[in-house]
Coordinates of C-alpha atoms in Angstrom, one line a residue:
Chain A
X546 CA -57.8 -7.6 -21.2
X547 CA -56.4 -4.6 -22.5
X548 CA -54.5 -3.4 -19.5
X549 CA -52.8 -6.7 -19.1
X550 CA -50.0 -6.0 -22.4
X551 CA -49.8 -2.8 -20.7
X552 CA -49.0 -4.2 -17.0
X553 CA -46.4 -6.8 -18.7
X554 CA -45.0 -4.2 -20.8
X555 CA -44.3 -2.2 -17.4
X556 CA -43.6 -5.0 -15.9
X557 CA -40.5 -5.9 -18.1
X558 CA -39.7 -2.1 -17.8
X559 CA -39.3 -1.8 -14.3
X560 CA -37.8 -5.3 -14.4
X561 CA -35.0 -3.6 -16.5
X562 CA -34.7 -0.6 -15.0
X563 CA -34.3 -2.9 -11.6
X564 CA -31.2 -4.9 -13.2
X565 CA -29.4 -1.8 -14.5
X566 CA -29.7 -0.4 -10.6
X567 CA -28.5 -3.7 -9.3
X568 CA -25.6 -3.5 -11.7
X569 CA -24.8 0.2 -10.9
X570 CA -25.2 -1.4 -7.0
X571 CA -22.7 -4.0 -7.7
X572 CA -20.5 -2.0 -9.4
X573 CA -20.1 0.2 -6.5
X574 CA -19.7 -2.6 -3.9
X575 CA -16.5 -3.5 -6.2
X576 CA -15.8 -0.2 -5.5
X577 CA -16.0 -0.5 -2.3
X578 CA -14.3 -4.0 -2.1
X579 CA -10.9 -2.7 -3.6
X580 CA -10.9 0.7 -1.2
X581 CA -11.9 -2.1 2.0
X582 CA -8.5 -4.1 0.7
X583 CA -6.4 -1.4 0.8
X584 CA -7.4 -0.5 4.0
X585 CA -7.2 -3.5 5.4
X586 CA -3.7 -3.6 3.9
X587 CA -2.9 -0.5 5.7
X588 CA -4.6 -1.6 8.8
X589 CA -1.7 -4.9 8.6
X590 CA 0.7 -2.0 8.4
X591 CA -0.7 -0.6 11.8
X592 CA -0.9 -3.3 13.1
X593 CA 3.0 -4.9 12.6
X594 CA 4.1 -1.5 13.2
X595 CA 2.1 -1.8 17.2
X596 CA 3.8 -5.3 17.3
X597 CA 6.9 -3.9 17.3
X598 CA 5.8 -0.7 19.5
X599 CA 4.6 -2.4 22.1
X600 CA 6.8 -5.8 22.0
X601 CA 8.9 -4.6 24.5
X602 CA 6.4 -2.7 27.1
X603 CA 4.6 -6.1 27.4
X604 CA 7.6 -7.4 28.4
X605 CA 6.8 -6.7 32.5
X606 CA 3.7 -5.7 32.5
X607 CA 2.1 -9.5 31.2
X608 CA 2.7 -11.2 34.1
X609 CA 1.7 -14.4 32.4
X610 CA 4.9 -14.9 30.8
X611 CA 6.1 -15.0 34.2
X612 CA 4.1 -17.1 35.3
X613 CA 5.0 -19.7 33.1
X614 CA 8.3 -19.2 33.3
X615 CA 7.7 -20.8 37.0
X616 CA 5.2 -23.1 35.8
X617 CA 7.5 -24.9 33.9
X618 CA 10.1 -24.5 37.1
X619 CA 8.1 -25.9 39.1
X620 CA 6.8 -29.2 37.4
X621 CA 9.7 -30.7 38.1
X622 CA 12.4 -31.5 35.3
X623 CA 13.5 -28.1 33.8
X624 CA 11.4 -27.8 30.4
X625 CA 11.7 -24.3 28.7
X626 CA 9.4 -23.8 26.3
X627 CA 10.2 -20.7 23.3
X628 CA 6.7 -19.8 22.1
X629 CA 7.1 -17.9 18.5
X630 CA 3.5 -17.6 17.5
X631 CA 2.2 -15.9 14.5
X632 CA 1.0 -12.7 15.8
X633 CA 1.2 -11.1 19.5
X634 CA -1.3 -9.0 18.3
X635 CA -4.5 -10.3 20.4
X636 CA -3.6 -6.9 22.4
X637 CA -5.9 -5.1 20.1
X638 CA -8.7 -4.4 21.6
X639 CA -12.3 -5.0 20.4
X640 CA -15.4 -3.8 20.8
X641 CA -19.0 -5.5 21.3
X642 CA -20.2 -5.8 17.5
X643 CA -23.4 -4.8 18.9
X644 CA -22.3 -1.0 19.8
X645 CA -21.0 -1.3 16.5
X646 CA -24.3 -2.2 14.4
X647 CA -26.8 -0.3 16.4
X648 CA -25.6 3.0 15.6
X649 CA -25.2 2.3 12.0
X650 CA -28.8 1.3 12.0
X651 CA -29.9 4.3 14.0
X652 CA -28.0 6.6 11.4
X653 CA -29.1 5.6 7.9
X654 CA -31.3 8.6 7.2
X655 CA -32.1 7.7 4.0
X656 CA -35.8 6.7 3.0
X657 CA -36.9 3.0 2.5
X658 CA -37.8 2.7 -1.0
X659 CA -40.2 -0.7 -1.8
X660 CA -39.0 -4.0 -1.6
X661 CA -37.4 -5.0 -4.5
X662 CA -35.8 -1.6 -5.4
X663 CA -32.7 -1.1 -4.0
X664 CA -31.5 2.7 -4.0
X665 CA -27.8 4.0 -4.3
X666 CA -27.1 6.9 -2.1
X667 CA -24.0 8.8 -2.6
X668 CA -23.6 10.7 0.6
X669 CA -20.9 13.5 0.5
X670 CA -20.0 14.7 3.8
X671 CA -16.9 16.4 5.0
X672 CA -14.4 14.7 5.5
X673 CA -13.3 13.7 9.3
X674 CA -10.5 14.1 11.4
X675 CA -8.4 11.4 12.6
X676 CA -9.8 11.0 15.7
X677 CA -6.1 9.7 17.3
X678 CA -5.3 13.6 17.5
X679 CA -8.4 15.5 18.5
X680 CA -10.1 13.0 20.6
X681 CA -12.4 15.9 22.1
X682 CA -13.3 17.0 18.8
X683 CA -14.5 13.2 17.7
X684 CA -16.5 14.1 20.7
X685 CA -18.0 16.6 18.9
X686 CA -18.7 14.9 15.9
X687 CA -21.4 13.0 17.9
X688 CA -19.7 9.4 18.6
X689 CA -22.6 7.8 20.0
X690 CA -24.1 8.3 16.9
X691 CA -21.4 7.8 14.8
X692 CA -21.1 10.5 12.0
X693 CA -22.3 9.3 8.9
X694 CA -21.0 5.5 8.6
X695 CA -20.6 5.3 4.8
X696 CA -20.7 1.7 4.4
X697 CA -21.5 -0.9 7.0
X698 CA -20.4 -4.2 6.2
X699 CA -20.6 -7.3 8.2
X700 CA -17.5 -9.8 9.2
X701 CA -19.4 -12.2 6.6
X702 CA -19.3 -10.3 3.6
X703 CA -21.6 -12.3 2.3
X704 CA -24.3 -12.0 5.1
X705 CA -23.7 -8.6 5.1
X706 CA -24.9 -7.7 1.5
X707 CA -27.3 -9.9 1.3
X708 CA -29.2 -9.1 3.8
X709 CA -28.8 -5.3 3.3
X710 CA -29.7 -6.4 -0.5
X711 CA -33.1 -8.6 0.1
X712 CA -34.6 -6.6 2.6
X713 CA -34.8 -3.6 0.1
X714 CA -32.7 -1.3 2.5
X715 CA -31.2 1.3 1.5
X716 CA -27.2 1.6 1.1
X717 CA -25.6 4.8 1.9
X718 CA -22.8 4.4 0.0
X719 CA -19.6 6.7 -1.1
X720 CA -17.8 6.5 -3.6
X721 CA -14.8 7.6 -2.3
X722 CA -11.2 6.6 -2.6
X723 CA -9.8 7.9 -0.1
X724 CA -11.7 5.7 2.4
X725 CA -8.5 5.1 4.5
X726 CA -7.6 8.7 5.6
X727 CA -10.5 10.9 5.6
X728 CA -14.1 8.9 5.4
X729 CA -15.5 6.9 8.2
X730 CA -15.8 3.2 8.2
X731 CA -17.6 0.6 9.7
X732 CA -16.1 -2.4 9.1
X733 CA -17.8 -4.6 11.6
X734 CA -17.5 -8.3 12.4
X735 CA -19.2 -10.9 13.7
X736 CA -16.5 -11.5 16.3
X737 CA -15.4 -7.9 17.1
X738 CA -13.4 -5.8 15.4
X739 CA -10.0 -3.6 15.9
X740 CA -11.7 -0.2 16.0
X741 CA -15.3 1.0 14.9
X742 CA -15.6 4.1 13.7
X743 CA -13.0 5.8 12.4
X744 CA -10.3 4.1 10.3
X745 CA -7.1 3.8 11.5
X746 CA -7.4 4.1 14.7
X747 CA -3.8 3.8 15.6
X748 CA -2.9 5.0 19.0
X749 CA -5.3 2.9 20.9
X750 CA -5.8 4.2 24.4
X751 CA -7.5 7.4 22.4
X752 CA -10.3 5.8 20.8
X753 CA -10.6 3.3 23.6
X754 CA -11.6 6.2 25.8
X755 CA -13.8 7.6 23.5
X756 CA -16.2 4.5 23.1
X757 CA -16.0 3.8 26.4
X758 CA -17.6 6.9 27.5
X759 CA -19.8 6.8 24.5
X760 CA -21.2 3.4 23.2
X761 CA -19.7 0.3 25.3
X762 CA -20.1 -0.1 29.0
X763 CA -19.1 -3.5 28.4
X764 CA -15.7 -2.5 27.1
X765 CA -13.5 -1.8 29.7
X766 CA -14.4 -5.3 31.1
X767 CA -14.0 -6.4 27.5
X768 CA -10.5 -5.6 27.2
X769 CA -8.6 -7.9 29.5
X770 CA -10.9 -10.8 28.1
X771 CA -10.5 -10.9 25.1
X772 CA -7.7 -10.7 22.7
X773 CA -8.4 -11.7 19.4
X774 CA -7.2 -10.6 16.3
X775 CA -9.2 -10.2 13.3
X776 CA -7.3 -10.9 9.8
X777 CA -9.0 -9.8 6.7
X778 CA -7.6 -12.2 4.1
X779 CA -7.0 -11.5 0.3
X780 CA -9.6 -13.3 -1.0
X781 CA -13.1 -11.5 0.0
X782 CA -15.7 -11.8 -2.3
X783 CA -18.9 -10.6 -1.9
X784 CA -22.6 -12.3 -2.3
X785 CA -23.3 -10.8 -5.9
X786 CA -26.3 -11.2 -7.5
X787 CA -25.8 -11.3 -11.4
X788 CA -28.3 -9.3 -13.1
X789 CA -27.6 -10.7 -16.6
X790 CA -28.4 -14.4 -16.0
X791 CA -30.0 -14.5 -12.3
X792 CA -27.7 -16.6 -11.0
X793 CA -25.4 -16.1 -8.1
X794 CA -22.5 -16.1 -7.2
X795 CA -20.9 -18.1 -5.1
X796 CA -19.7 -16.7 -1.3
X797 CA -16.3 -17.1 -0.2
X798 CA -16.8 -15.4 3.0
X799 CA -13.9 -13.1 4.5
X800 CA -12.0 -15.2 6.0
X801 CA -11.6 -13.2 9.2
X802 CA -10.0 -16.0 11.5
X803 CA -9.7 -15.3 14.9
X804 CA -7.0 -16.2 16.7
X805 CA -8.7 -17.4 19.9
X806 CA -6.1 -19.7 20.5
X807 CA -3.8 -16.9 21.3
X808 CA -5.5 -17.1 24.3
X809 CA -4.4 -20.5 25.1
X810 CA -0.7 -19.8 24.0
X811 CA 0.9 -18.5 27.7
X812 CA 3.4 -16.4 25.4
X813 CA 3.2 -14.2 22.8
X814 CA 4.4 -11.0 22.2
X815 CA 7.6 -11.4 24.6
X816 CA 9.0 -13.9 22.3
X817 CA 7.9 -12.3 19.7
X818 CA 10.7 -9.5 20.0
X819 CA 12.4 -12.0 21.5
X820 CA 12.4 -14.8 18.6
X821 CA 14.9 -12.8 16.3
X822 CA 18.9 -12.7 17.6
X823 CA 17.4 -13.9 21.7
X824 CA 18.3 -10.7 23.5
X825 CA 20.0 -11.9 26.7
X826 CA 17.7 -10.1 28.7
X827 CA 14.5 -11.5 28.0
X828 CA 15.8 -15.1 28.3
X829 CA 18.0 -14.4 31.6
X830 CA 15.9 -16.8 33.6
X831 CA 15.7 -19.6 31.1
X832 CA 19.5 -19.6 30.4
X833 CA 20.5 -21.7 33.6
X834 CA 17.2 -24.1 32.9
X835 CA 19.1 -25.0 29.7
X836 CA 21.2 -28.1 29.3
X837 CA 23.9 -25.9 28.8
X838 CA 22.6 -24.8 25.7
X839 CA 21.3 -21.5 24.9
X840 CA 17.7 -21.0 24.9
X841 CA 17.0 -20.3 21.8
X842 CA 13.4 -19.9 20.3
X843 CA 12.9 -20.4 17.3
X844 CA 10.3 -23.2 15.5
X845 CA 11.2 -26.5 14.8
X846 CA 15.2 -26.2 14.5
X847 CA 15.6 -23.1 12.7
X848 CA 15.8 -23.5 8.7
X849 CA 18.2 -21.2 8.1
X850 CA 16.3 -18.0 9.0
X851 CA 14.9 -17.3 11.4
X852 CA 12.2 -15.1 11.3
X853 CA 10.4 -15.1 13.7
X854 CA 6.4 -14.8 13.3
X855 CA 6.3 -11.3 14.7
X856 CA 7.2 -9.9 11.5
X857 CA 9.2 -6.9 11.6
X858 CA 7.2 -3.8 9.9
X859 CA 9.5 -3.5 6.7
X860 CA 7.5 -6.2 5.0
X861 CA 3.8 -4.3 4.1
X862 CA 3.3 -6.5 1.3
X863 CA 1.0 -9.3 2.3
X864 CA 2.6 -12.9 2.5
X865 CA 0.7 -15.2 0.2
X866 CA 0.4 -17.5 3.1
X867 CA -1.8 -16.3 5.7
X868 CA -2.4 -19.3 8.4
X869 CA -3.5 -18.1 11.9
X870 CA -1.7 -21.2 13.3
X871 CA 2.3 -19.6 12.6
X872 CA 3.3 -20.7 16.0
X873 CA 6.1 -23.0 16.9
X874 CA 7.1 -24.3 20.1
X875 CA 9.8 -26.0 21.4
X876 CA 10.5 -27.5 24.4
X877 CA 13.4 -28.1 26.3
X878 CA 13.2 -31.3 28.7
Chain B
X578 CA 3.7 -42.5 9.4
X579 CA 0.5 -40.3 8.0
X580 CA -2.4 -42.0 9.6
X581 CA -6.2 -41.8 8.9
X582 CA -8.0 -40.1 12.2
X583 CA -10.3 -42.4 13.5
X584 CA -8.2 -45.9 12.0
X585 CA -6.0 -47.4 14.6
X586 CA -2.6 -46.3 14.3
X587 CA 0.5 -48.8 13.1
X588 CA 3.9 -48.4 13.6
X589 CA 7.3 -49.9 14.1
X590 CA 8.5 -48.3 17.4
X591 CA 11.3 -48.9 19.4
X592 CA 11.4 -48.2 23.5
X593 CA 14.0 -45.6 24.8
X594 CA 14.2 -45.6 28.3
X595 CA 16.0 -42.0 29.6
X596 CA 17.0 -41.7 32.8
X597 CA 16.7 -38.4 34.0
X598 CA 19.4 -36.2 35.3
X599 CA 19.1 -34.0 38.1
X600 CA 21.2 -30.5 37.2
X601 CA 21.1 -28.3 40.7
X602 CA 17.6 -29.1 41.2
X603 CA 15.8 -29.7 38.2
X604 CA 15.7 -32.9 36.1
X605 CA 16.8 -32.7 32.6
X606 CA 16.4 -35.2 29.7
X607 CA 18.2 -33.3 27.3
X608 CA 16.4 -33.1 24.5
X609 CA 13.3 -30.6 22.9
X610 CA 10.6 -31.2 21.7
X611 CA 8.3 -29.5 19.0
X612 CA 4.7 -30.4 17.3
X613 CA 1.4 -30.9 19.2
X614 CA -1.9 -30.8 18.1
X615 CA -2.1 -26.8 18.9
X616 CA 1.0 -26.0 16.7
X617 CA 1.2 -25.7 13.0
X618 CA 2.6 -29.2 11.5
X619 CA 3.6 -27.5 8.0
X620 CA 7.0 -25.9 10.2
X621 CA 8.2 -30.0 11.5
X622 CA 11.1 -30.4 9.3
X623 CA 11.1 -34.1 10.4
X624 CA 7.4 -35.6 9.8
X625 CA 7.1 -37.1 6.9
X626 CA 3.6 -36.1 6.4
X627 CA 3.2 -32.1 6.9
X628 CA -0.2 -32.3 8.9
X629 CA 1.1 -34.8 11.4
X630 CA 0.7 -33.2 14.4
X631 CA 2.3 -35.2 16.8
X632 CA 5.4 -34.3 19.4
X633 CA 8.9 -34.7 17.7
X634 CA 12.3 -34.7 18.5
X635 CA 13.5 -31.4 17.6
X636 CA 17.1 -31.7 19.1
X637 CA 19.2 -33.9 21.1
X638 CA 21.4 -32.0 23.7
X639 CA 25.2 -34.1 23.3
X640 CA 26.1 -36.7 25.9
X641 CA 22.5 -36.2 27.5
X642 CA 20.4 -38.7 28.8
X643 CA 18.5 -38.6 25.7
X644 CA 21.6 -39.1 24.0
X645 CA 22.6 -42.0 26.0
X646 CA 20.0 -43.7 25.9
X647 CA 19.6 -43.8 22.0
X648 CA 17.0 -41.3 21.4
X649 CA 17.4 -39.9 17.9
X650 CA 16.7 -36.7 16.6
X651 CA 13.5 -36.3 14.5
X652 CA 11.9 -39.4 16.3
X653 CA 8.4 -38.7 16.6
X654 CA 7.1 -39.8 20.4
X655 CA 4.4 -41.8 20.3
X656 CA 4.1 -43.0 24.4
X657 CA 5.5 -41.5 27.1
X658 CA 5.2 -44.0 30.4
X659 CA 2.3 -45.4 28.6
X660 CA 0.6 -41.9 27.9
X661 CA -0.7 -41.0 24.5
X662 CA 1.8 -38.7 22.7
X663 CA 0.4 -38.7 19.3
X664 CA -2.8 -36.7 19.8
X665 CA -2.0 -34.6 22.6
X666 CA -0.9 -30.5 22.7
X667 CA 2.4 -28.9 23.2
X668 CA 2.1 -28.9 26.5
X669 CA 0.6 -31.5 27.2
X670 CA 3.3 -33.1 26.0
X671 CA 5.9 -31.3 28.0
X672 CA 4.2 -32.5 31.4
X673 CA 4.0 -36.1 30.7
X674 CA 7.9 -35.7 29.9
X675 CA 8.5 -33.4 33.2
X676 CA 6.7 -35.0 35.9
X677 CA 8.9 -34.3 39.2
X678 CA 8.2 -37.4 40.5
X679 CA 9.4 -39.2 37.5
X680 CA 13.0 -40.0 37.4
X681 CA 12.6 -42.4 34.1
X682 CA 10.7 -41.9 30.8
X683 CA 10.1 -44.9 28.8
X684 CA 9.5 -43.7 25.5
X685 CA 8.1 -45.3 22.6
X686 CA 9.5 -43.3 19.5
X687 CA 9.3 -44.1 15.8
X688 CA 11.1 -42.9 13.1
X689 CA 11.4 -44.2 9.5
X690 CA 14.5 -45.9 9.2
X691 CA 12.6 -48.1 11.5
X692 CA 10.2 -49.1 9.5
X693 CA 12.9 -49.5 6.7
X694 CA 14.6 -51.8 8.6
X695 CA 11.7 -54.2 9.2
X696 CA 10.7 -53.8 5.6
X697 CA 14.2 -54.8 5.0
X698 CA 14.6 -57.5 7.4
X699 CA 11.2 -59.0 6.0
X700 CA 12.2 -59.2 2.8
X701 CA 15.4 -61.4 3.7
X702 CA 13.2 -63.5 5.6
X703 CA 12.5 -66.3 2.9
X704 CA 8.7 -67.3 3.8
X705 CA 8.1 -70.6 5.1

C-alpha cells in the first residue's frame, strides 16, 4: 500500500520527464523541417537550372519526339500538336526507395532505449564532400553503407515520424543548418527520389555511377523506366504529437506528386526550350504541316506571355501555385 | 456548360460539317484544338467553368474549312462523327478529328451564345 503513492509519484515523474523529451524531439524535427525546406528549395534551383542544361541535348537523342512528329504525319490529316508541359524534368533519375531505407536502417548505431522513451541523438560527424567532385572518394566514405544518414524521413512525412516515434526508435538527429552543403541527407520517398545520399547531387551521371556499383542493381534498368519527378510542396507538416494536451495534430502529408503522367505526354523537354520565342529549328518539320501558320506552342492561345512551363532558372522563388498538371496542348487539324 | 460527372449532359449544340482539305498530301481542317481530360482546364481561356475538361476551339485558321463552314472560335466540341468529345484526352481528340480516311467531320460544337439565343428565342415565344 505504501509503495503504491510512491509508484504514482514516479509514475507522473517519468510521465513529465517523457513530455519535456517529446517537446525537445519536436522542437528539433521543426528544426529539421525548415533546413528540409530550404533544401528542397535549392534542390528546385537544381533542378530548373538541369532543365535548361539539358533542354537542348534531349533534343536528338529522345527519339520519341520524333516519333510523334510522324505519328501525327501519318494518321492522316496534318495535326501538329505543341506539348508545353509543366516540367521536362521526369529525366531525373530515381532510385529503388528500398536501397534507400535499408541502409539507413542498417546504420543507426545508436542503442534502443524502452518503448515509450524516445532518445535525441546529436550526432557530429565531419562534414562530407560533395560527392559530384570526388566520386572515388564518396567511394571511400563507404556508400553501401551510407555514412552517417542524419535524418531519414519518409515521402509521407507523417508516416515517417510516426512510425520512427511509436516504435520507441531512436532518432539520430543533427542539428545542423547547414544541411544543404556539408551534412548527408536522406530524404527518401515512397515513390523514389532524385538522389539518396548526398544532397545535391547535381551532375547526375556521377552519383548514378556510384549507386549503381554500390546499392541498386535494379537501377540501370530503372532509369529508362521511369521518369518521375518528385515535388516537395510548401506546405509539409509533420505528424506531431502535442505533449501539453495529448492531442494530435493533424497530417497534411508532403505533397510529393509524381508526375507519372509525364510519361504519357510524347513531349516534354523539346518544347520546353522550344515553348519560348519557337526557335526555327526545333519546329522545322512542323512548319510545312501548318495551315500556313506558324507552329507555334504555347497553351490555350497565348495570354499575353508566354511563358512557357519550363521555367527559365532566374525565378528561384517558389510560385505560389504548384499544380503537376501545367501542361497545355494544342493541336493543329 | 459546367456539368455534374455522372448526370447526363444538356446542351444547345449546333452541327458544323468541315470538309477537309487536302494541302500536298495531308488533310487540314484548319483549326486547333486545346483541353482534354489529361490537360490542366484552369489555362482554357474559353470554358466558362475552369475545370471543364473538354476539347475547345483554340483558333480558327482564316478562310479554312473550319472557317467556312461556321466553326467558331472557343466552341467547345462535344461529337466528332458521332464520337464522344467531352470526356476524352488530348489526343484522343486529335485522332477522331484526323482520321485519313475521313474526308468530313461533322461536329457538334456548343458555345454560349447558343444557349443565349434559345433562352432568348424562348422568352419571345408567348406560351400557348
Amino acid at each position: 500500500m505504501s509503495g503504491t503513492p510512491n509508484a504514482e509519484a514516479e509514475g507522473v515523474v517519468s510521465k513529465v520527464k517523457v513530455k519535456k523529451e517529446i517537446k525537445t524531439i519536436v522542437e528539433n524535427l521543426e528544426t529539421i523541417l525548415g533546413d528540409l525546406k530550404d533544401v528542397a528549395k535549392e534542390l528546385k534551383e537544381v533542378v530548373h537550372e538541369i532543365d535548361t542544361l539539358t533542354c537542348d541535348l534531349q533534343l536528338e537523342e529522345d527519339g520519341l519526339t520524333d516519333s510523334s512528329k510522324t505519328d501525327t504525319l501519318n494518321s492522316s490529316s496534318s495535326s501538329t500538336t505543341t506539348t508545353t508541359t509543366a516540367s521536362s524534368l521526369e529525366k531525373m533519375k530515381l532510385f529503388p526507395e528500398d536501397c534507400i531505407f535499408k541502409t539507413p536502417a542498417s546504420l543507426m548505431p545508436v542503442p534502443i532505449n524502452p518503448p515509450g522513451v524516445l532518445t535525441v541523438l546529436k550526432k557530429p560527424h565531419p562534414p562530407l564532400p560533395p560527392p559530384r567532385h570526388t566520386p572515388l572518394r564518396a567511394e571511400d566514405h563507404n556508400v553501401k553503407n551510407l555514412p552517417h544518414p542524419t535524418l531519414v524521413l519518409s515521402g509521407n512525412l507523417s508516416k515517417a515520424n510516426g512510425s520512427l516515434l511509436r516504435n520507441g526508435g531512436v532518432f539520430p538527429l543533427k542539428s545542423n543548418r547547414d544541411l544543404f552543403s556539408s551534412t548527408p541527407c536522406f530524404i527518401s520517398n515512397d515513390s523514389g527520389i532524385p538522389e539518396s545520399g548526398l544532397v545535391p547531387t547535381l551532375p547526375r551521371p556521377m552519383p548514378l555511377l556510384r549507386h549503381e556499383k554500390n546499392k541498386c542493381p535494379k537501377a540501370p534498368g530503372r532509369e529508362p523506366r521511369e521518369r518521375e519527378r518528385v515535388r516537395f510542396s510548401e506546405k509539409v507538416q509533420f505528424h506531431g504529437y502535442c505533449p501539453d494536451c495529448d492531442l494530435q495534430y493533424d497530417v497534411d502529408d508532403t505533397e510529393l506528386h509524381l508526375q507519372a503522367e509525364l510519361n504519357d505526354l510524347r513531349l516534354s523537354p523539346v518544347h520546353c526550350c522550344s515553348s519560348s520565342p519557337p526557335p526555327p529549328h526545333s519546329l522545322s518539320h512542323e512548319f510545312m504541316l501548318e495551315n500556313g501558320g506558324l507552329p507555334v506552342s504555347h497553351s490555350f492561345p497565348p495570354t499575353g506571355n508566354t511563358a512557357p512551363p519550363c521555367v527559365p532558372p532566374h525565378t528561384p522563388s517558389l510560385k505560389p501555385q504548384k499544380t503537376i498538371l501545367r501542361k497545355s496542348t494544342t493541336t493543329t487539324v | 456548360m459546367s456539368f455534374v460527372p455522372g448526370q447526363p449532359v444538356t446542351a444547345v449544340v449546333e452541327r458544323v460539317e468541315i470538309q477537309k482539305l487536302r494541302q500536298g498530301e495531308n488533310l487540314i481542317l484548319g483549326f486547333s484544338i486545346g483541353g482534354g481530360i489529361d490537360q490542366d482546364p484552369g489555362q482554357n481561356p474559353f470554358s466558362e467553368d475552369k475545370s471543364d475538361k473538354g476539347i475547345y476551339v483554340t483558333r480558327i485558321s482564316p478562310k479554312g474549312p473550319a472557317d467556312l463552314a461556321g466553326l467558331k472560335i472557343g466552341d467547345k466540341i462535344m461529337q466528332v462523327n458521332g464520337w464522344d468529345m467531352t470526356m476524352v484526352t488530348h489526343d484522343q481528340a486529335r485522332k477522331k478529328l484526323t482520321k485519313k480516311k475521313e474526308d468530313v467531320v461533322r461536329l457538334l460544337v456548343t458555345r454560349k451564345s447558343l444557349e443565349e439565343a434559345v433562352k432568348h428565342s424562348k422568352g419571345c415565344y408567348p406560351k400557348p
